[in-house]
């Protein structure tokens, strides 16, 4: 049989979940069971002691009452016998004498307690003396005085017995009280086991849940599309088996992700090359560079030109969507200057801004944040594109930035007609297209806000929309991102 080393023996985290559960239950239950048995034993002993004390009290009270009553009868019978010389009175006396001797002999306390045993012996000797005095000596009336003296001695002994009995009862009551206090203290001390058992339970809960939390963290990374990190886990056999299965799944998903991203990149670039040639030729036809077109030809050329432009935009959105799907770029974070990035996005939309004669009001702050620059650029471009698309001519678009601790908020506000309440939840769905903008020349793809939400989720950010339908009610889209910091403030500028 293989012997376990100390390191293997104490590597509890390598035990199976079932073994850990059984072991934890044993360690938690064992001290509680011991404490319960000990407390039950203490309570039983206290109950027995109390029962014995109550029984002794009852016996002593009964015996003392019987002694008092019988002794009074004996004294009366003896006095009458001396005077009347009636044998029936002597018989009654002798009968009471046996009763009182039997009562004292039947009480165990008179045997077990030394003081009571001595008093009982003295009492019995006095009774025997009176017995011989009444049965063997010729009695005269003058003997009554001597008899009374003997009974006075008996009464004195009886009082001493009563006092000793009371002292003994008080002592037993005190002993029961002390025992009860001791049991109470012991039970209070046994409550100290509860924090100890809770600590043991917490340790085993930690040992069981720790690998589960690690596993959940790795599953969360996979859910976010992070297929680069290898799934490894040290723990119970069940957790290791699940981790191995997740690792196999990660490898397959990573391979599929790479194939998908590669396919989208290649097909998009392959489409853009002939599309550029088609667009160039269409522009030449539309501008009458190769000859004058009649009205019908001009209309057809305009349709082709619009369709080519829309197709180009769809391909660009497809490339942006590929950035969302591309898990290989998730770790490419860097320190980004927000003002510089916003300026670059605005420059890319210069023609669209000038076409509607829009004013961009952007309050610069020297804010920097650690983020994937390409992904943040796509987010801002889509938000600005939406604001331009739904703005009327000569409107103002506001871009506001604020920093709360390390949380950056960027708000893009337009003066368009707003978004209906029924559409607010749907606009983030892929390929969903809301109410088209007035005089929109190119139809959107329905991927813009889907891309924004997906990228923000990967950047641990959020998006919030505040909008009301109505004339120039406008829409405010606010995104929040972590890991930002402010260096110095700069003056506001307008574009």
Short mmCIF file of C-alpha atoms in Angstrom, two decimals:
data_model
loop_
_atom_site.label_atom_id
_atom_site.label_comp_id
_atom_site.label_asym_id
_atom_site.label_seq_id
_atom_site.Cartn_x
_atom_site.Cartn_y
_atom_site.Cartn_z
CA UNK A 1 0.00 0.00 0.00
CA UNK A 2 1.28 3.45 -0.93
CA UNK A 3 2.08 5.65 2.05
CA UNK A 4 0.93 9.29 1.93
CA UNK A 5 3.44 12.00 2.72
CA UNK A 6 2.56 14.79 5.14
CA UNK A 7 2.19 17.25 2.28
CA UNK A 8 -0.26 14.93 0.53
CA UNK A 9 -2.09 14.19 3.77
CA UNK A 10 -2.68 17.86 4.56
CA UNK A 11 -3.41 18.94 0.98
CA UNK A 12 -7.12 19.10 1.79
CA UNK A 13 -7.85 21.28 -1.21
CA UNK A 14 -6.99 18.32 -3.44
CA UNK A 15 -9.73 16.16 -1.90
CA UNK A 16 -12.89 15.54 -3.85
CA UNK A 17 -15.92 17.70 -3.06
CA UNK A 18 -17.69 14.72 -1.52
CA UNK A 19 -14.74 13.98 0.76
CA UNK A 20 -14.44 17.65 1.70
CA UNK A 21 -18.17 17.78 2.50
CA UNK A 22 -18.03 14.65 4.67
CA UNK A 23 -14.83 15.80 6.38
CA UNK A 24 -16.25 19.26 7.01
CA UNK A 25 -19.49 17.84 8.40
CA UNK A 26 -17.49 15.53 10.70
CA UNK A 27 -15.25 18.30 12.01
CA UNK A 28 -18.24 20.58 12.59
CA UNK A 29 -20.55 17.97 14.10
CA UNK A 30 -18.02 16.16 16.35
CA UNK A 31 -17.37 18.99 18.88
CA UNK A 32 -21.08 19.85 18.89
CA UNK A 33 -22.01 16.22 19.65
CA UNK A 34 -19.37 16.04 22.42
CA UNK A 35 -20.67 19.27 23.93
CA UNK A 36 -24.25 18.00 23.70
CA UNK A 37 -23.40 14.69 25.41
CA UNK A 38 -21.44 16.46 28.14
CA UNK A 39 -24.27 18.94 28.75
CA UNK A 40 -26.84 16.15 28.84
CA UNK A 41 -24.72 14.25 31.37
CA UNK A 42 -24.36 17.34 33.55
CA UNK A 43 -28.09 18.02 33.45
CA UNK A 44 -28.80 14.37 34.33
CA UNK A 45 -26.48 14.51 37.34
CA UNK A 46 -28.07 17.77 38.47
CA UNK A 47 -31.51 16.25 38.09
CA UNK A 48 -30.51 13.22 40.18
CA UNK A 49 -28.96 15.44 42.83
CA UNK A 50 -32.08 17.61 42.95
CA UNK A 51 -34.32 14.55 43.17
CA UNK A 52 -32.24 13.15 46.02
CA UNK A 53 -32.32 16.47 47.87
CA UNK A 54 -36.11 16.74 47.49
CA UNK A 55 -36.54 13.15 48.70
CA UNK A 56 -34.30 13.78 51.73
CA UNK A 57 -36.22 16.94 52.59
CA UNK A 58 -39.50 15.07 52.41
CA UNK A 59 -38.17 12.19 54.55
CA UNK A 60 -36.65 14.47 57.17
CA UNK A 61 -39.80 16.57 57.41
CA UNK A 62 -41.91 13.44 57.68
CA UNK A 63 -39.61 11.84 60.28
CA UNK A 64 -39.37 15.00 62.40
CA UNK A 65 -43.14 15.45 62.39
CA UNK A 66 -43.62 11.81 63.33
CA UNK A 67 -41.05 12.11 66.14
CA UNK A 68 -42.67 15.27 67.50
CA UNK A 69 -46.17 13.82 67.39
CA UNK A 70 -45.22 10.41 68.76
CA UNK A 71 -42.94 11.83 71.48
CA UNK A 72 -45.82 13.97 72.75
CA UNK A 73 -48.09 10.92 72.86
CA UNK A 74 -45.40 8.89 74.67
CA UNK A 75 -44.92 11.58 77.30
CA UNK A 76 -48.67 11.76 77.89
CA UNK A 77 -49.08 7.97 78.03
CA UNK A 78 -46.12 7.55 80.42
CA UNK A 79 -47.40 10.24 82.80
CA UNK A 80 -50.87 8.77 82.89
CA UNK A 81 -49.44 5.28 83.41
CA UNK A 82 -47.47 6.39 86.47
CA UNK A 83 -50.56 7.93 88.00
CA UNK A 84 -53.24 5.43 86.94
CA UNK A 85 -51.15 2.25 86.73
CA UNK A 86 -53.20 1.23 83.69
CA UNK A 87 -51.47 -1.43 81.59
CA UNK A 88 -53.28 -0.25 78.45
CA UNK A 89 -51.50 3.06 78.82
CA UNK A 90 -48.19 1.22 79.08
CA UNK A 91 -49.04 -0.79 75.98
CA UNK A 92 -49.87 2.40 74.11
CA UNK A 93 -46.56 3.87 75.25
CA UNK A 94 -44.62 0.81 74.11
CA UNK A 95 -46.40 0.86 70.76
CA UNK A 96 -45.48 4.52 70.21
CA UNK A 97 -41.95 3.72 71.29
CA UNK A 98 -41.61 1.17 68.47
CA UNK A 99 -43.08 3.64 66.00
CA UNK A 100 -40.56 6.34 66.86
CA UNK A 101 -37.60 3.94 66.84
CA UNK A 102 -38.70 2.48 63.52
CA UNK A 103 -39.11 5.96 62.00
CA UNK A 104 -35.60 6.95 62.99
CA UNK A 105 -34.14 3.62 61.79
CA UNK A 106 -35.84 3.88 58.38
CA UNK A 107 -34.38 7.33 57.59
CA UNK A 108 -31.07 6.91 55.74
CA UNK A 109 -29.82 10.36 56.73
CA UNK A 110 -29.73 9.25 60.37
CA UNK A 111 -27.33 6.52 59.23
CA UNK A 112 -25.18 8.41 56.72
CA UNK A 113 -24.69 11.70 58.57
CA UNK A 114 -22.28 11.39 61.55
CA UNK A 115 -23.93 14.13 63.64
CA UNK A 116 -27.41 12.77 63.13
CA UNK A 117 -26.17 9.25 63.75
CA UNK A 118 -24.76 10.25 67.17
CA UNK A 119 -27.94 12.14 68.08
CA UNK A 120 -30.05 9.21 66.92
CA UNK A 121 -28.02 6.84 69.09
CA UNK A 122 -28.36 9.15 72.12
CA UNK A 123 -32.07 9.48 71.46
CA UNK A 124 -32.47 5.69 71.20
CA UNK A 125 -30.51 5.13 74.42
CA UNK A 126 -32.76 7.55 76.27
CA UNK A 127 -35.81 5.76 74.88
CA UNK A 128 -34.37 2.42 76.07
CA UNK A 129 -33.73 3.89 79.50
CA UNK A 130 -37.32 5.08 79.74
CA UNK A 131 -38.46 1.65 78.55
CA UNK A 132 -36.61 -0.11 81.37
CA UNK A 133 -37.63 2.62 83.84
CA UNK A 134 -41.31 2.10 83.14
CA UNK A 135 -41.31 -1.69 82.88
CA UNK A 136 -38.92 -2.80 85.65
CA UNK A 137 -39.03 -0.31 88.48
CA UNK A 138 -41.91 0.00 90.98
CA UNK A 139 -43.40 3.33 90.12
CA UNK A 140 -44.89 5.90 92.43
CA UNK A 141 -46.30 9.31 91.82
CA UNK A 142 -42.95 10.76 92.92
CA UNK A 143 -41.40 9.03 89.89
CA UNK A 144 -43.27 11.49 87.62
CA UNK A 145 -40.64 14.16 88.20
CA UNK A 146 -37.83 11.85 87.14
CA UNK A 147 -39.87 10.79 84.11
CA UNK A 148 -40.43 14.40 83.07
CA UNK A 149 -36.72 15.04 83.34
CA UNK A 150 -36.03 12.15 80.91
CA UNK A 151 -38.65 13.41 78.46
CA UNK A 152 -37.18 16.91 78.74
CA UNK A 153 -33.85 15.41 77.69
CA UNK A 154 -35.58 13.63 74.79
CA UNK A 155 -37.20 16.88 73.66
CA UNK A 156 -33.81 18.58 73.84
CA UNK A 157 -32.26 15.83 71.71
CA UNK A 158 -35.21 16.07 69.30
CA UNK A 159 -34.69 19.82 68.94
CA UNK A 160 -31.00 19.26 68.29
CA UNK A 161 -31.91 16.64 65.68
CA UNK A 162 -34.32 19.13 64.07
CA UNK A 163 -31.63 21.82 64.00
CA UNK A 164 -29.08 19.44 62.52
CA UNK A 165 -31.67 18.28 59.99
CA UNK A 166 -32.38 21.86 58.95
CA UNK A 167 -28.67 22.56 58.64
CA UNK A 168 -28.28 19.42 56.56
CA UNK A 169 -31.19 20.44 54.31
CA UNK A 170 -29.72 23.93 53.84
CA UNK A 171 -26.38 22.35 53.00
CA UNK A 172 -27.96 20.07 50.40
CA UNK A 173 -29.88 23.01 48.90
CA UNK A 174 -26.63 24.97 48.67
CA UNK A 175 -24.95 21.99 47.05
CA UNK A 176 -27.76 21.74 44.48
CA UNK A 177 -27.50 25.49 43.87
CA UNK A 178 -23.72 25.26 43.42
CA UNK A 179 -24.17 22.31 41.08
CA UNK A 180 -26.75 24.25 39.06
CA UNK A 181 -24.36 27.21 38.80
CA UNK A 182 -21.59 24.85 37.77
CA UNK A 183 -23.77 23.28 35.08
CA UNK A 184 -24.78 26.72 33.84
CA UNK A 185 -21.16 27.84 33.67
CA UNK A 186 -20.16 24.64 31.90
CA UNK A 187 -22.95 25.08 29.35
CA UNK A 188 -21.92 28.70 28.79
CA UNK A 189 -18.35 27.53 28.28
CA UNK A 190 -19.58 24.92 25.83
CA UNK A 191 -21.04 27.76 23.74
CA UNK A 192 -17.44 28.69 22.94
CA UNK A 193 -17.46 25.64 20.70
CA UNK A 194 -19.94 27.41 18.37
CA UNK A 195 -17.44 30.04 17.07
CA UNK A 196 -14.88 27.27 16.72
CA UNK A 197 -17.28 25.14 14.67
CA UNK A 198 -18.30 28.18 12.61
CA UNK A 199 -14.62 28.81 11.89
CA UNK A 200 -14.19 25.19 10.77
CA UNK A 201 -17.34 25.47 8.62
CA UNK A 202 -16.05 28.71 7.08
CA UNK A 203 -12.71 27.06 6.27
CA UNK A 204 -14.37 24.14 4.52
CA UNK A 205 -16.81 26.45 2.71
CA UNK A 206 -13.81 28.44 1.51
CA UNK A 207 -12.02 25.26 0.40
CA UNK A 208 -15.11 24.14 -1.54
CA UNK A 209 -16.10 27.49 -3.05
CA UNK A 210 -12.62 28.84 -3.85
CA UNK A 211 -12.10 26.62 -6.93
CA UNK A 212 -15.72 27.31 -7.96
CA UNK A 213 -15.07 31.07 -7.89
CA UNK A 214 -11.85 30.58 -9.84
CA UNK A 215 -13.79 28.51 -12.33
CA UNK A 216 -16.50 31.18 -12.62
CA UNK A 217 -13.83 33.81 -13.24
CA UNK A 218 -12.37 31.78 -16.08
CA UNK A 219 -15.85 31.15 -17.53
CA UNK A 220 -16.48 34.91 -17.36
CA UNK A 221 -13.31 35.55 -19.37
CA UNK A 222 -14.48 33.04 -21.96
CA UNK A 223 -17.90 34.73 -22.07
CA UNK A 224 -16.15 38.04 -22.83
CA UNK A 225 -14.33 36.38 -25.71
CA UNK A 226 -10.93 36.19 -24.03
CA UNK A 227 -9.59 32.95 -25.46
CA UNK A 228 -5.89 33.73 -24.95
CA UNK A 229 -5.56 32.68 -21.31
CA UNK A 230 -5.14 28.99 -20.68
CA UNK A 231 -7.73 27.48 -18.32
CA UNK A 232 -5.82 25.83 -15.47
CA UNK A 233 -7.06 25.01 -12.01
CA UNK A 234 -5.53 23.21 -9.02
CA UNK A 235 -8.10 21.70 -6.71
CA UNK A 236 -10.44 18.77 -6.30
CA UNK A 237 -10.64 16.12 -9.03
CA UNK A 238 -14.10 17.35 -10.06
CA UNK A 239 -12.89 20.93 -10.51
CA UNK A 240 -9.80 19.79 -12.39
CA UNK A 241 -11.95 17.70 -14.72
CA UNK A 242 -14.23 20.67 -15.43
CA UNK A 243 -11.20 22.91 -16.00
CA UNK A 244 -9.76 20.41 -18.49
CA UNK A 245 -13.08 20.35 -20.36
CA UNK A 246 -13.14 24.16 -20.42
CA UNK A 247 -9.58 24.21 -21.74
CA UNK A 248 -10.56 21.94 -24.62
CA UNK A 249 -13.54 24.20 -25.34
CA UNK A 250 -11.31 27.31 -25.13
CA UNK A 251 -8.90 25.93 -27.70
CA UNK A 252 -11.71 25.10 -30.12
CA UNK A 253 -13.38 28.49 -29.63
CA UNK A 254 -10.07 30.27 -30.07
CA UNK A 255 -9.41 28.45 -33.32
CA UNK A 256 -12.92 29.24 -34.58
CA UNK A 257 -12.53 32.88 -33.51
CA UNK A 258 -9.28 33.23 -35.41
CA UNK A 259 -10.80 31.62 -38.50
CA UNK A 260 -13.87 33.87 -38.34
CA UNK A 261 -11.86 37.06 -37.83
CA UNK A 262 -9.48 36.13 -40.61
CA UNK A 263 -12.36 35.37 -42.97
CA UNK A 264 -14.14 38.66 -42.25
CA UNK A 265 -10.94 40.68 -42.69
CA UNK A 266 -10.03 39.00 -45.95
CA UNK A 267 -13.51 39.10 -47.49
CA UNK A 268 -13.97 42.74 -46.46
CA UNK A 269 -10.68 43.81 -47.99
CA UNK A 270 -11.35 41.74 -51.09
CA UNK A 271 -14.71 43.48 -51.51
CA UNK A 272 -13.29 46.96 -50.95
CA UNK A 273 -10.85 46.74 -53.88
CA UNK A 274 -13.40 46.12 -56.69
CA UNK A 275 -15.89 48.36 -54.86
CA UNK A 276 -13.43 51.26 -55.03
CA UNK A 277 -13.14 50.76 -58.80
CA UNK A 278 -16.93 50.62 -59.18
CA UNK A 279 -17.35 53.77 -57.06
CA UNK A 280 -14.71 55.63 -59.08
CA UNK A 281 -16.36 54.65 -62.37
CA UNK A 282 -19.78 55.62 -61.04
CA UNK A 283 -18.51 59.02 -59.96
CA UNK A 284 -17.07 59.58 -63.45
CA UNK A 285 -20.44 58.72 -64.99
CA UNK A 286 -22.33 60.85 -62.46
CA UNK A 287 -20.09 63.87 -63.10
CA UNK A 288 -20.50 63.45 -66.92
CA UNK A 289 -16.72 63.09 -67.21
CA UNK A 290 -17.04 60.46 -69.96
CA UNK A 291 -19.89 62.09 -71.79
CA UNK A 292 -23.23 63.80 -71.28
CA UNK A 293 -26.01 61.59 -69.80
CA UNK A 294 -29.68 61.99 -70.40
CA UNK A 295 -32.14 62.29 -67.50
CA UNK A 296 -32.89 58.57 -67.22
CA UNK A 297 -29.20 57.66 -67.38
CA UNK A 298 -28.44 60.32 -64.76
CA UNK A 299 -31.11 58.84 -62.46
CA UNK A 300 -29.72 55.31 -62.87
CA UNK A 301 -26.20 56.63 -62.21
CA UNK A 302 -27.43 58.28 -59.01
CA UNK A 303 -29.04 55.03 -57.82
CA UNK A 304 -25.80 53.13 -58.49
CA UNK A 305 -23.78 55.83 -56.73
CA UNK A 306 -26.03 55.69 -53.60
CA UNK A 307 -26.01 51.88 -53.52
CA UNK A 308 -22.21 51.75 -53.82
CA UNK A 309 -21.86 54.29 -50.98
CA UNK A 310 -24.24 52.27 -48.79
CA UNK A 311 -22.35 49.06 -49.59
CA UNK A 312 -19.09 50.73 -48.66
CA UNK A 313 -20.60 51.82 -45.33
CA UNK A 314 -21.87 48.28 -44.67
CA UNK A 315 -18.37 46.90 -45.29
CA UNK A 316 -16.91 49.50 -42.91
CA UNK A 317 -19.48 48.53 -40.26
CA UNK A 318 -18.64 44.90 -40.85
CA UNK A 319 -14.96 45.65 -40.22
CA UNK A 320 -15.91 47.54 -37.04
CA UNK A 321 -18.05 44.61 -35.95
CA UNK A 322 -15.06 42.36 -36.55
CA UNK A 323 -13.17 44.42 -33.97
CA UNK A 324 -15.85 43.41 -31.46
CA UNK A 325 -15.50 39.76 -32.38
CA UNK A 326 -11.71 39.84 -32.45
CA UNK A 327 -10.60 38.51 -29.06
CA UNK A 328 -6.90 38.91 -29.95
CA UNK A 329 -7.11 42.68 -29.43
CA UNK A 330 -8.66 42.57 -25.96
CA UNK A 331 -5.32 42.90 -24.17
CA UNK A 332 -3.95 45.72 -26.37
CA UNK A 333 -4.50 48.50 -23.84
CA UNK A 334 -2.51 51.71 -23.68
CA UNK A 335 -2.61 55.18 -22.14
CA UNK A 336 -4.84 57.23 -24.47
CA UNK A 337 -5.17 61.02 -24.60
CA UNK A 338 -8.93 61.58 -24.81
CA UNK A 339 -8.72 65.04 -26.44
CA UNK A 340 -6.44 63.76 -29.18
CA UNK A 341 -8.70 60.76 -29.84
CA UNK A 342 -11.85 62.92 -30.02
CA UNK A 343 -10.09 65.31 -32.41
CA UNK A 344 -9.15 62.43 -34.71
CA UNK A 345 -12.74 61.16 -34.73
CA UNK A 346 -14.03 64.67 -35.52
CA UNK A 347 -11.56 65.00 -38.38
CA UNK A 348 -12.85 61.77 -39.91
CA UNK A 349 -16.37 63.25 -39.88
CA UNK A 350 -15.43 66.71 -41.14
CA UNK A 351 -17.26 66.34 -44.47
CA UNK A 352 -20.47 65.11 -42.80
CA UNK A 353 -20.32 67.98 -40.29
CA UNK A 354 -19.78 70.61 -43.00
CA UNK A 355 -22.49 69.13 -45.19
CA UNK A 356 -25.11 69.95 -42.49
CA UNK A 357 -23.28 73.04 -41.26
CA UNK A 358 -23.19 71.63 -37.71
CA UNK A 359 -21.35 73.11 -34.74
CA UNK A 360 -19.44 70.76 -32.45
CA UNK A 361 -19.14 72.09 -28.92
CA UNK A 362 -16.45 70.08 -27.15
CA UNK A 363 -15.05 71.11 -23.78
CA UNK A 364 -11.52 69.84 -23.69
CA UNK A 365 -10.00 68.29 -20.60
CA UNK A 366 -6.56 66.77 -20.48
CA UNK A 367 -7.99 63.39 -19.54
CA UNK A 368 -6.11 60.18 -20.09
CA UNK A 369 -7.27 56.63 -19.60
CA UNK A 370 -5.97 53.12 -20.00
CA UNK A 371 -8.00 51.54 -22.76
CA UNK A 372 -7.88 49.92 -26.19
CA UNK A 373 -7.56 52.98 -28.43
CA UNK A 374 -8.97 51.34 -31.54
CA UNK A 375 -12.09 50.12 -29.75
CA UNK A 376 -12.72 53.49 -28.06
CA UNK A 377 -12.28 55.23 -31.42
CA UNK A 378 -14.96 52.98 -32.95
CA UNK A 379 -17.31 53.74 -30.01
CA UNK A 380 -16.93 57.51 -30.33
CA UNK A 381 -17.20 57.39 -34.14
CA UNK A 382 -20.52 55.51 -33.97
CA UNK A 383 -21.96 57.88 -31.34
CA UNK A 384 -20.90 60.93 -33.35
CA UNK A 385 -22.19 59.36 -36.57
CA UNK A 386 -25.63 58.83 -34.99
CA UNK A 387 -25.69 62.40 -33.65
CA UNK A 388 -24.80 63.82 -37.09
CA UNK A 389 -27.29 61.54 -38.84
CA UNK A 390 -30.28 62.67 -36.74
CA UNK A 391 -29.30 66.35 -36.38
CA UNK A 392 -30.97 69.00 -38.48
CA UNK A 393 -29.02 71.54 -40.50
CA UNK A 394 -27.28 74.26 -38.46
CA UNK A 395 -27.76 72.34 -35.18
CA UNK A 396 -25.24 72.08 -32.35
CA UNK A 397 -23.75 68.78 -31.12
CA UNK A 398 -22.33 68.88 -27.58
CA UNK A 399 -19.60 66.51 -26.40
CA UNK A 400 -19.17 66.72 -22.62
CA UNK A 401 -16.62 64.91 -20.48
CA UNK A 402 -16.51 64.52 -16.69
CA UNK A 403 -14.34 62.56 -14.30
CA UNK A 404 -15.49 61.11 -10.97
CA UNK A 405 -12.52 59.52 -9.23
CA UNK A 406 -11.33 57.16 -11.97
CA UNK A 407 -14.69 56.85 -13.78
CA UNK A 408 -14.90 58.79 -17.04
CA UNK A 409 -18.26 59.89 -18.49
CA UNK A 410 -18.57 61.03 -22.12
CA UNK A 411 -21.92 62.46 -23.26
CA UNK A 412 -22.83 63.16 -26.90
CA UNK A 413 -25.95 65.39 -27.17
CA UNK A 414 -27.76 66.20 -30.42
CA UNK A 415 -30.81 68.35 -31.17
CA UNK A 416 -32.68 65.83 -33.27
CA UNK A 417 -36.21 64.56 -32.78
CA UNK A 418 -35.23 61.96 -30.14
CA UNK A 419 -35.91 58.26 -29.75
CA UNK A 420 -39.31 56.75 -28.97
CA UNK A 421 -39.60 54.88 -25.67
CA UNK A 422 -40.59 51.68 -27.48
CA UNK A 423 -37.32 51.76 -29.45
CA UNK A 424 -34.86 52.45 -26.61
CA UNK A 425 -34.33 48.79 -25.76
CA UNK A 426 -34.33 47.59 -29.38
CA UNK A 427 -31.74 49.97 -30.81
CA UNK A 428 -28.93 47.84 -29.34
CA UNK A 429 -30.09 44.73 -31.19
CA UNK A 430 -27.95 43.73 -34.17
CA UNK A 431 -29.31 44.93 -37.54
CA UNK A 432 -32.23 46.74 -35.88
CA UNK A 433 -33.02 50.00 -37.67
CA UNK A 434 -35.22 52.55 -35.98
CA UNK A 435 -37.11 55.39 -37.58
CA UNK A 436 -34.90 56.65 -40.43
CA UNK A 437 -33.50 60.18 -40.22
CA UNK A 438 -35.17 62.87 -42.27
CA UNK A 439 -33.49 63.40 -45.67
CA UNK A 440 -31.05 60.51 -44.97
CA UNK A 441 -29.28 59.69 -48.20
CA UNK A 442 -27.73 56.43 -47.06
CA UNK A 443 -29.57 53.76 -45.08
CA UNK A 444 -27.71 52.47 -42.01
CA UNK A 445 -26.69 48.89 -41.33
CA UNK A 446 -28.22 48.61 -37.83
CA UNK A 447 -24.87 47.57 -36.33
CA UNK A 448 -23.61 50.88 -34.92
CA UNK A 449 -25.06 50.82 -31.41
CA UNK A 450 -24.67 47.03 -31.23
CA UNK A 451 -20.95 47.54 -31.77
CA UNK A 452 -20.89 50.30 -29.15
CA UNK A 453 -22.60 48.17 -26.48
CA UNK A 454 -20.46 45.10 -27.16
CA UNK A 455 -17.21 47.08 -27.04
CA UNK A 456 -18.26 48.86 -23.85
CA UNK A 457 -19.01 45.51 -22.21
CA UNK A 458 -15.49 44.36 -23.07
CA UNK A 459 -14.03 47.60 -21.73
CA UNK A 460 -16.06 47.22 -18.46
CA UNK A 461 -18.06 50.30 -19.44
CA UNK A 462 -21.76 51.17 -19.70
CA UNK A 463 -24.05 53.26 -21.91
CA UNK A 464 -27.14 55.23 -20.96
CA UNK A 465 -29.64 56.99 -23.25
CA UNK A 466 -31.78 59.97 -22.28
CA UNK A 467 -34.21 61.01 -25.02
CA UNK A 468 -37.72 62.28 -25.66
CA UNK A 469 -39.59 62.47 -28.94
CA UNK A 470 -40.56 65.90 -30.11
CA UNK A 471 -39.27 68.83 -32.07
CA UNK A 472 -35.59 69.41 -31.27
CA UNK A 473 -35.95 67.41 -28.03
CA UNK A 474 -32.64 65.72 -28.78
CA UNK A 475 -30.88 62.61 -27.51
CA UNK A 476 -28.07 62.36 -24.93
CA UNK A 477 -25.95 59.20 -25.07
CA UNK A 478 -23.62 58.81 -22.09
CA UNK A 479 -20.88 56.21 -21.85
CA UNK A 480 -18.83 55.50 -18.73
CA UNK A 481 -15.35 53.97 -18.68
CA UNK A 482 -12.99 53.07 -15.82
CA UNK A 483 -9.23 53.62 -15.41
CA UNK A 484 -9.22 57.35 -16.25
CA UNK A 485 -7.31 60.23 -14.66
CA UNK A 486 -7.17 64.00 -15.06
CA UNK A 487 -3.90 65.88 -15.60
CA UNK A 488 -4.90 69.52 -16.13
CA UNK A 489 -7.87 71.50 -17.44
CA UNK A 490 -7.96 73.21 -20.80
CA UNK A 491 -10.26 75.87 -22.28
CA UNK A 492 -13.43 74.85 -24.14
CA UNK A 493 -13.34 74.96 -27.94
CA UNK A 494 -15.88 74.74 -30.74
CA UNK A 495 -15.44 73.05 -34.08
#
